[in-house]
Short mmCIF file of C-alpha atoms in Angstrom, two decimals:
data_model
loop_
_atom_site.label_atom_id
_atom_site.label_comp_id
_atom_site.label_asym_id
_atom_site.label_seq_id
_atom_site.Cartn_x
_atom_site.Cartn_y
_atom_site.Cartn_z
CA MET K 1 23.05 -80.73 156.21
CA SER K 2 23.70 -83.26 153.51
CA GLY K 3 20.19 -84.79 154.14
CA VAL K 4 18.76 -81.13 154.01
CA ILE K 5 20.59 -80.69 150.40
CA GLN K 6 19.20 -84.40 149.45
CA ASP K 7 15.75 -83.60 150.33
CA ARG K 8 16.00 -80.13 148.49
CA HIS K 9 17.25 -81.58 145.40
CA GLU K 10 14.06 -84.22 145.87
CA VAL K 11 11.81 -81.51 146.20
CA ARG K 12 12.94 -79.65 143.34
CA ARG K 13 12.95 -82.73 141.03
CA ALA K 14 9.42 -83.47 142.10
CA ARG K 15 8.19 -80.13 141.65
CA TYR K 16 9.48 -80.40 137.67
CA ALA K 17 8.04 -83.89 137.44
CA VAL K 18 4.59 -82.76 138.81
CA ALA K 19 4.46 -79.77 136.54
CA ALA K 20 5.29 -81.81 133.41
CA VAL K 21 2.32 -84.02 134.35
CA PHE K 22 0.09 -80.89 134.63
CA ALA K 23 1.15 -80.02 131.08
CA VAL K 24 0.85 -83.60 129.90
CA HIS K 25 -2.99 -83.54 131.35
CA GLY K 26 -3.61 -80.04 129.91
CA ALA K 27 -2.42 -80.97 126.51
CA VAL K 28 -5.22 -83.69 126.51
CA THR K 29 -7.76 -81.40 127.16
CA GLY K 30 -6.39 -78.89 124.53
CA SER K 31 -6.36 -81.61 121.74
CA PHE K 32 -9.70 -82.65 122.37
CA ALA K 33 -11.55 -79.03 122.66
CA THR K 34 -10.33 -78.00 119.34
CA ARG K 35 -11.77 -81.24 117.50
CA VAL K 36 -15.33 -81.06 119.16
CA PRO K 37 -16.99 -79.48 115.94
CA TRP K 38 -15.17 -82.51 114.08
CA ILE K 39 -16.61 -85.14 116.74
CA GLN K 40 -19.93 -83.58 116.19
CA ASP K 41 -20.18 -83.83 112.43
CA HIS K 42 -18.73 -87.28 112.61
CA ALA K 43 -21.07 -88.56 115.27
CA SER K 44 -23.82 -86.76 113.45
CA VAL K 45 -25.45 -84.80 116.74
CA SER K 46 -27.06 -81.37 116.98
CA ALA K 47 -26.06 -78.72 119.24
CA GLY K 48 -28.33 -80.14 122.03
CA GLN K 49 -27.32 -83.64 121.37
CA LEU K 50 -23.79 -82.76 121.84
CA GLY K 51 -24.68 -80.85 125.03
CA LEU K 52 -26.01 -84.20 126.58
CA ALA K 53 -22.82 -85.95 125.38
CA LEU K 54 -20.91 -83.43 127.31
CA ALA K 55 -22.27 -84.06 130.37
CA PHE K 56 -21.02 -87.70 130.40
CA PRO K 57 -17.81 -86.39 131.37
CA ALA K 58 -19.04 -85.09 134.65
CA LEU K 59 -20.95 -88.01 135.46
CA GLY K 60 -18.05 -90.13 135.01
CA ALA K 61 -15.72 -87.77 136.90
CA SER K 62 -18.31 -87.44 139.82
CA LEU K 63 -18.43 -91.13 140.32
CA ALA K 64 -14.44 -91.49 140.19
CA MET K 65 -12.89 -88.54 141.52
CA PRO K 66 -13.42 -89.85 145.06
CA LEU K 67 -11.38 -93.00 144.44
CA ALA K 68 -8.52 -91.19 143.91
CA GLY K 69 -7.46 -90.93 147.16
CA SER K 70 -8.04 -94.81 147.96
CA ILE K 71 -6.11 -95.59 144.87
CA SER K 72 -2.90 -93.49 145.96
CA HIS K 73 -3.29 -94.88 149.70
CA ARG K 74 -3.07 -98.81 148.36
CA PHE K 75 -0.56 -98.30 145.28
CA GLY K 76 1.12 -94.97 146.69
CA ALA K 77 1.29 -91.57 145.24
CA ARG K 78 3.73 -92.34 142.67
CA ASN K 79 2.22 -95.41 141.15
CA ALA K 80 -1.25 -94.22 141.18
CA LEU K 81 -0.45 -91.24 139.15
CA ARG K 82 1.52 -93.09 136.66
CA GLY K 83 -1.25 -95.69 135.97
CA LEU K 84 -4.15 -92.73 136.30
CA ILE K 85 -2.44 -90.50 134.02
CA ALA K 86 -1.86 -93.28 131.35
CA LEU K 87 -5.34 -93.79 131.82
CA TRP K 88 -6.36 -90.48 130.91
CA THR K 89 -4.08 -90.01 127.79
CA LEU K 90 -5.25 -92.97 126.48
CA SER K 91 -9.12 -92.14 126.66
CA LEU K 92 -8.43 -89.08 124.29
CA VAL K 93 -8.56 -91.79 121.16
CA LEU K 94 -12.33 -92.44 122.44
CA PRO K 95 -14.31 -89.69 121.36
CA SER K 96 -13.20 -89.22 118.08
CA LEU K 97 -14.03 -93.07 117.48
CA ALA K 98 -17.77 -92.45 118.56
CA PRO K 99 -20.37 -92.87 115.32
CA ASN K 100 -23.42 -92.12 117.01
CA LEU K 101 -24.65 -90.30 120.16
CA PRO K 102 -24.73 -93.57 122.49
CA THR K 103 -21.26 -94.12 121.63
CA LEU K 104 -20.22 -90.58 122.17
CA CYS K 105 -21.62 -90.48 125.73
CA LEU K 106 -19.71 -93.63 126.91
CA ALA K 107 -16.75 -92.68 125.66
CA LEU K 108 -16.87 -89.21 127.20
CA PHE K 109 -17.80 -90.98 130.19
CA VAL K 110 -14.67 -92.87 130.27
CA TYR K 111 -12.71 -89.86 128.95
CA GLY K 112 -14.35 -87.57 132.45
CA ALA K 113 -13.64 -90.64 134.69
CA THR K 114 -9.77 -91.08 134.03
CA ALA K 115 -9.52 -86.90 133.53
CA GLY K 116 -11.07 -86.67 137.06
CA MET K 117 -9.21 -89.14 139.01
CA ALA K 118 -5.99 -88.05 137.39
CA ASP K 119 -6.53 -84.50 138.32
CA VAL K 120 -6.97 -84.92 141.93
CA ALA K 121 -4.03 -87.12 142.00
CA MET K 122 -1.77 -84.61 140.37
CA ASN K 123 -3.25 -81.63 142.31
CA ALA K 124 -2.35 -83.40 145.83
CA LEU K 125 1.17 -84.11 144.68
CA GLY K 126 1.36 -80.25 143.95
CA VAL K 127 -0.08 -79.14 147.03
CA GLU K 128 2.48 -81.61 149.04
CA VAL K 129 5.40 -79.77 147.15
CA GLU K 130 4.29 -76.53 147.52
CA ASN K 131 4.16 -77.00 151.24
CA ARG K 132 7.82 -78.54 151.69
CA MET K 133 8.90 -75.77 149.28
CA GLY K 134 7.37 -73.28 151.62
CA ARG K 135 6.31 -70.86 148.85
CA SER K 136 3.69 -70.71 146.33
CA ILE K 137 3.75 -72.83 143.00
CA MET K 138 0.47 -74.02 142.34
CA SER K 139 -0.20 -71.04 139.93
CA GLY K 140 2.78 -71.91 138.14
CA LEU K 141 1.85 -75.52 138.33
CA HIS K 142 -1.55 -74.82 136.63
CA GLY K 143 -0.08 -72.26 134.34
CA LEU K 144 1.91 -75.43 132.56
CA TRP K 145 -1.29 -77.34 132.65
CA SER K 146 -2.48 -73.96 130.31
CA ALA K 147 0.62 -74.47 128.59
CA GLY K 148 0.01 -78.24 127.70
CA ALA K 149 -3.50 -77.21 126.70
CA LEU K 150 -2.16 -74.53 124.62
CA ILE K 151 0.28 -77.16 122.97
CA GLY K 152 -2.60 -79.61 122.51
CA SER K 153 -4.84 -76.97 120.89
CA ALA K 154 -2.13 -75.50 118.35
CA ALA K 155 -1.65 -79.09 117.38
CA GLY K 156 -5.63 -79.51 116.96
CA THR K 157 -5.82 -76.08 115.01
CA LEU K 158 -3.31 -77.21 112.53
CA ALA K 159 -4.83 -80.63 112.39
CA ALA K 160 -8.13 -79.10 111.57
CA HIS K 161 -7.00 -76.44 109.26
CA LEU K 162 -5.18 -79.35 107.06
CA GLY K 163 -8.51 -81.16 107.30
CA ALA K 164 -6.89 -84.26 109.03
CA ASP K 165 -8.91 -86.92 110.69
CA ALA K 166 -9.37 -86.41 114.39
CA ARG K 167 -9.26 -90.29 114.83
CA LEU K 168 -5.44 -90.33 113.31
CA HIS K 169 -4.61 -87.09 115.29
CA HIS K 170 -5.90 -88.22 118.90
CA ALA K 171 -4.13 -91.71 118.18
CA LEU K 172 -1.00 -90.17 117.42
CA ALA K 173 -1.30 -87.36 120.12
CA ALA K 174 -2.09 -90.06 122.66
CA GLY K 175 0.62 -92.43 122.06
CA VAL K 176 3.10 -89.11 122.79
CA LEU K 177 1.24 -87.96 125.90
CA THR K 178 1.23 -91.34 127.10
CA VAL K 179 4.93 -91.94 127.21
CA VAL K 180 5.64 -88.08 128.54
CA GLY K 181 3.29 -88.72 130.84
CA VAL K 182 4.49 -92.18 132.55
CA ALA K 183 8.20 -91.14 132.12
CA SER K 184 7.27 -87.73 134.49
CA CYS K 185 5.73 -89.77 136.72
CA SER K 186 9.06 -91.43 137.90
CA TRP K 187 10.12 -88.27 139.86
CA VAL K 188 7.32 -87.39 141.67
CA LEU K 189 7.01 -87.54 145.43
CA ASP K 190 6.52 -91.00 146.29
CA LEU K 191 4.11 -90.62 149.23
CA GLN K 192 3.42 -93.79 150.89
CA PRO K 193 0.42 -94.02 153.45
CA ALA K 194 1.81 -95.28 157.26
CA GLU K 195 1.34 -99.05 158.39
CA ASP K 196 -1.02 -97.98 160.73
CA GLU K 197 -3.07 -95.31 158.72
CA ALA K 198 -6.68 -96.15 157.74
CA PRO K 199 -7.39 -95.89 154.05
CA PRO K 200 -9.48 -92.40 153.40
CA PRO K 201 -13.42 -92.97 153.17
CA ARG K 202 -14.39 -92.91 149.00
CA PHE K 203 -17.32 -90.79 149.98
CA ALA K 204 -17.03 -87.96 152.26
CA LEU K 205 -18.91 -84.62 152.57
CA PRO K 206 -16.34 -81.70 152.54
CA PRO K 207 -16.32 -79.20 155.27
CA ARG K 208 -18.31 -75.78 154.69
CA SER K 209 -15.35 -74.06 154.14
CA ALA K 210 -14.70 -75.90 150.79
CA LEU K 211 -18.02 -75.08 149.46
CA LEU K 212 -17.60 -71.42 149.76
CA ILE K 213 -13.65 -71.64 148.17
CA GLY K 214 -15.69 -74.29 145.80
CA ALA K 215 -18.49 -71.94 144.59
CA VAL K 216 -15.90 -69.13 143.76
CA GLY K 217 -13.86 -71.77 141.89
CA PHE K 218 -16.94 -73.20 140.17
CA CYS K 219 -17.95 -69.59 138.35
CA ALA K 220 -14.06 -69.59 136.93
CA VAL K 221 -14.18 -73.25 135.89
CA PHE K 222 -17.81 -72.95 134.57
CA ALA K 223 -16.32 -70.16 132.35
CA GLU K 224 -13.14 -72.18 131.59
CA GLY K 225 -15.06 -75.59 130.48
CA ALA K 226 -17.46 -73.40 128.62
CA SER K 227 -14.69 -71.51 126.67
CA LEU K 228 -12.64 -74.57 125.76
CA ASP K 229 -15.26 -76.88 124.42
CA TRP K 230 -17.50 -74.14 122.64
CA SER K 231 -15.63 -71.26 121.68
CA ALA K 232 -14.53 -73.04 118.60
CA VAL K 233 -18.41 -73.90 117.63
CA TYR K 234 -19.18 -70.47 119.08
CA LEU K 235 -17.14 -68.92 116.06
CA ARG K 236 -18.08 -71.27 113.35
CA ASP K 237 -21.78 -71.54 114.00
CA ARG K 238 -22.72 -67.83 115.14
CA LEU K 239 -20.01 -65.65 113.48
CA GLU K 240 -19.31 -68.32 110.36
CA ALA K 241 -15.76 -68.47 110.84
CA SER K 242 -13.59 -71.00 109.40
CA ALA K 243 -12.58 -74.08 110.90
CA GLY K 244 -9.00 -73.05 111.19
CA LEU K 245 -10.03 -69.71 112.44
CA ALA K 246 -12.47 -71.23 115.00
CA ALA K 247 -9.78 -73.61 116.25
CA ALA K 248 -7.41 -70.91 116.54
CA CYS K 249 -9.72 -69.22 119.17
CA THR K 250 -9.65 -71.75 121.45
CA THR K 251 -5.59 -71.34 121.25
CA GLY K 252 -6.04 -67.80 122.22
CA PHE K 253 -7.73 -68.54 124.90
CA THR K 254 -5.50 -71.03 126.29
CA LEU K 255 -2.67 -68.96 125.72
CA THR K 256 -3.79 -66.12 127.57
CA MET K 257 -4.64 -68.68 130.71
CA ALA K 258 -1.28 -69.79 130.54
CA LEU K 259 0.66 -66.84 130.45
CA ALA K 260 -1.36 -65.16 133.44
CA ARG K 261 -0.99 -68.54 135.43
CA ILE K 262 2.63 -68.57 134.82
CA VAL K 263 3.33 -64.89 136.52
CA GLY K 264 0.29 -65.68 138.84
CA ASP K 265 2.45 -66.21 141.89
CA LYS K 266 4.58 -63.24 141.56
CA VAL K 267 1.25 -61.16 141.20
CA VAL K 268 -0.58 -62.95 144.13
CA ASP K 269 2.49 -62.42 146.25
CA LEU K 270 2.24 -58.64 145.08
CA TYR K 271 -1.31 -57.79 145.72
CA GLY K 272 -2.63 -60.85 147.64
CA SER K 273 -5.38 -63.50 146.61
CA VAL K 274 -8.65 -61.54 147.10
CA ARG K 275 -7.71 -58.54 145.25
CA THR K 276 -6.21 -60.22 142.13
CA VAL K 277 -9.66 -62.45 141.79
CA ARG K 278 -11.78 -59.41 141.99
CA VAL K 279 -9.53 -57.66 138.97
CA GLY K 280 -9.65 -60.87 137.09
CA GLY K 281 -13.36 -60.85 137.50
CA VAL K 282 -13.71 -57.71 135.95
CA LEU K 283 -11.60 -58.62 133.14
CA ALA K 284 -13.56 -61.79 132.77
CA VAL K 285 -17.25 -59.69 133.20
CA LEU K 286 -15.80 -57.68 130.11
CA GLY K 287 -14.50 -60.70 127.82
CA GLY K 288 -17.91 -62.39 128.55
CA LEU K 289 -19.67 -59.06 127.33
CA LEU K 290 -17.39 -58.45 124.35
CA ILE K 291 -18.22 -62.32 123.37
CA VAL K 292 -21.89 -61.50 123.58
CA VAL K 293 -22.23 -58.15 121.30
CA ALA K 294 -19.39 -59.68 118.94
CA ASP K 295 -20.35 -59.34 115.21
CA HIS K 296 -17.04 -60.64 113.60
CA PRO K 297 -14.70 -63.13 114.86
CA ALA K 298 -11.78 -60.96 115.73
CA ALA K 299 -14.48 -59.31 118.46
CA ALA K 300 -15.25 -62.70 119.93
CA MET K 301 -11.67 -63.80 120.00
CA GLY K 302 -10.65 -60.66 122.01
CA GLY K 303 -13.53 -61.84 124.40
CA PHE K 304 -12.40 -65.04 125.07
CA ALA K 305 -8.64 -63.96 125.54
CA LEU K 306 -9.96 -61.51 128.29
CA MET K 307 -12.11 -64.32 129.83
CA GLY K 308 -9.21 -66.77 130.04
CA LEU K 309 -6.90 -63.69 131.54
CA GLY K 310 -9.55 -63.16 134.09
CA ILE K 311 -10.07 -66.42 135.39
CA ALA K 312 -6.68 -68.11 135.08
CA VAL K 313 -5.13 -67.97 138.54
CA VAL K 314 -8.69 -68.48 140.38
CA VAL K 315 -8.26 -72.18 140.55
CA PRO K 316 -4.79 -72.30 141.96
CA LEU K 317 -5.81 -69.94 144.79
CA CYS K 318 -8.72 -72.08 145.57
CA PHE K 319 -6.59 -74.92 145.87
CA ALA K 320 -4.18 -73.10 148.16
CA ALA K 321 -6.93 -71.67 149.98
CA ALA K 322 -8.34 -74.96 150.82
CA GLY K 323 -5.02 -76.41 151.89
CA ARG K 324 -4.94 -73.53 154.73
CA SER K 325 -8.63 -73.40 155.74
CA GLY K 326 -10.11 -75.64 158.63
CA SER K 327 -8.51 -78.54 160.58
CA ASN K 328 -8.50 -81.15 158.00
CA PRO K 329 -6.76 -79.64 154.54
CA SER K 330 -7.06 -82.87 152.38
CA LEU K 331 -10.63 -83.24 152.86
CA ALA K 332 -11.06 -79.52 152.00
CA ILE K 333 -8.64 -79.79 148.79
CA ALA K 334 -10.95 -82.98 147.70
CA GLY K 335 -14.32 -81.16 147.81
CA VAL K 336 -12.80 -77.95 146.38
CA ALA K 337 -11.47 -80.41 143.55
CA THR K 338 -14.76 -81.90 143.32
CA ILE K 339 -16.59 -78.84 142.96
CA THR K 340 -14.23 -76.92 140.43
CA TYR K 341 -13.82 -79.97 138.32
CA THR K 342 -17.44 -80.94 138.41
CA SER K 343 -18.24 -77.32 137.16
CA GLY K 344 -16.12 -77.73 134.18
CA LEU K 345 -17.74 -80.66 133.04
CA ILE K 346 -21.28 -79.83 133.18
CA ALA K 347 -20.63 -76.36 131.77
CA PRO K 348 -20.34 -77.69 128.27
CA SER K 349 -23.68 -79.54 128.95
CA ALA K 350 -24.92 -76.37 130.31
CA ILE K 351 -24.10 -74.52 127.34
CA GLY K 352 -25.31 -76.96 124.93
CA GLY K 353 -28.73 -77.05 126.54
CA ILE K 354 -29.21 -73.50 126.82
CA ALA K 355 -28.24 -72.95 123.17
CA GLU K 356 -30.67 -75.70 121.72
CA ALA K 357 -33.58 -73.91 123.57
CA THR K 358 -32.61 -70.25 123.13
CA SER K 359 -29.01 -69.63 121.55
CA LEU K 360 -25.04 -69.52 122.03
CA THR K 361 -25.57 -65.98 122.57
CA VAL K 362 -27.94 -66.48 125.70
CA SER K 363 -25.47 -69.34 126.73
CA PHE K 364 -22.08 -67.15 127.16
CA GLY K 365 -24.43 -64.25 128.60
CA LEU K 366 -24.80 -66.66 131.48
CA VAL K 367 -21.19 -67.53 131.88
CA THR K 368 -20.75 -63.60 132.12
CA VAL K 369 -23.23 -63.84 134.97
CA LEU K 370 -21.29 -66.45 136.73
CA ALA K 371 -17.98 -64.24 135.97
CA CYS K 372 -19.63 -61.71 138.60
CA GLY K 373 -19.38 -64.44 141.50
CA LEU K 374 -15.68 -63.63 140.97
CA VAL K 375 -16.07 -60.15 141.76
CA ALA K 376 -18.74 -60.70 144.88
CA PHE K 377 -17.51 -63.52 146.61
CA ALA K 378 -13.06 -63.37 145.80
CA GLY K 379 -13.12 -62.46 149.96
CA VAL K 380 -13.24 -66.10 150.65
CA LEU K 381 -9.88 -66.73 149.06
CA ARG K 382 -8.26 -64.64 151.71
CA ALA K 383 -7.14 -67.81 153.34
CA GLY K 384 -4.76 -68.73 150.29
CA ASP K 385 -2.50 -65.74 151.06
CA ARG K 386 1.21 -66.80 151.86
CA ASP K 387 1.21 -65.00 155.57
CA ARG K 388 -1.50 -66.87 156.63
CA PRO K 389 -0.72 -70.27 158.74
CA LYS K 390 -0.54 -73.47 156.85
CA VAL K 391 -2.05 -76.55 158.47
CA ASP K 392 0.03 -79.46 157.61
CA ARG K 393 1.57 -81.78 160.10
CA ARG K 394 4.07 -83.53 157.43
CA ALA K 395 5.58 -80.34 156.40
CA ALA K 396 6.57 -79.37 159.74
CA ALA K 397 8.77 -82.59 159.95
CA VAL K 398 10.51 -81.86 156.91
CA PRO K 399 13.55 -79.36 157.11
CA ASP K 400 13.14 -75.62 155.02
CA PRO K 401 14.46 -75.98 151.48
CA ARG K 402 14.92 -72.54 151.06
CA PRO K 403 18.51 -71.27 151.35
#
């Protein structure tokens, strides 16, 4: 009995620790997103050039994300996450230092590479904690990510309103977040590979189930990435909003996502994954339409808030469904992570390219069309419902921590 209590305490502590890491990761993203207009002006790049630069995080993440599994296998999950989250938080300072397009592209490449590896490592640990607890926690963890993004974007909004130099702002934020992130990793699960366990392949094709689930996640994360990186620019350039109000739009978007994800586990338990995502898809489509037709900043801000509310729980449910689909959950999770995360990183580039050729209004018209995919294809997430059996050999060997 004492062993069960000890394991229960360890898992609960690990849950809080990985939640703190999720929040730190989100805070870096929020800190960056609100200062994109400043970075654009400092580097003297057009909307199209900014879109090109924002493709480099996708390239960096695509090349680096497959390495996360090998790093965890070599150093253990705890040490790997500690190092990766430190690299990610410190990379925040790089984009604001870039004086021109080539250096901005290089900075964003490193930014994306470190972001992707840390993201894969922390989600893998989150899924493991969920399996050991025997109940859904992934939406809540992603809610803490959104809460962190909200804190980061709120600080960025204040800094933008005060006209603060983003280089100083990001240096201070990186220092604080590095300390918090590294300290939190001391209590995550210290998973170690078996002595005879072969290292995972650096590159492997995801199973078909992951491709279908990842396609749903792609639609949601595309909308998320576009909104995070372009909402402030949208209000400033299209609706002539002030820098402070434009940054506040990003804050409102992250606020609705944070609130929806925090209560998301209970909603999914009541209504199921499929119905939850379909209703969310309808809200996201309505938000996209409001953004496209808005002729006042307040209307556009409402549209971005609805967009955040609609897509909030999709990614956590994609990870949950991947972890319970097929005979190799870890490979499915990695595949879904790659698809969804890459979507979020290519979205800003695509939005910029379309805006350069047409307008930002047309760009968010595309986001609205993709949001329709959440309504149409939500059925593939049925595997994520809690009444479906889980495939996890390690979880079967751990005593159920629930009273």
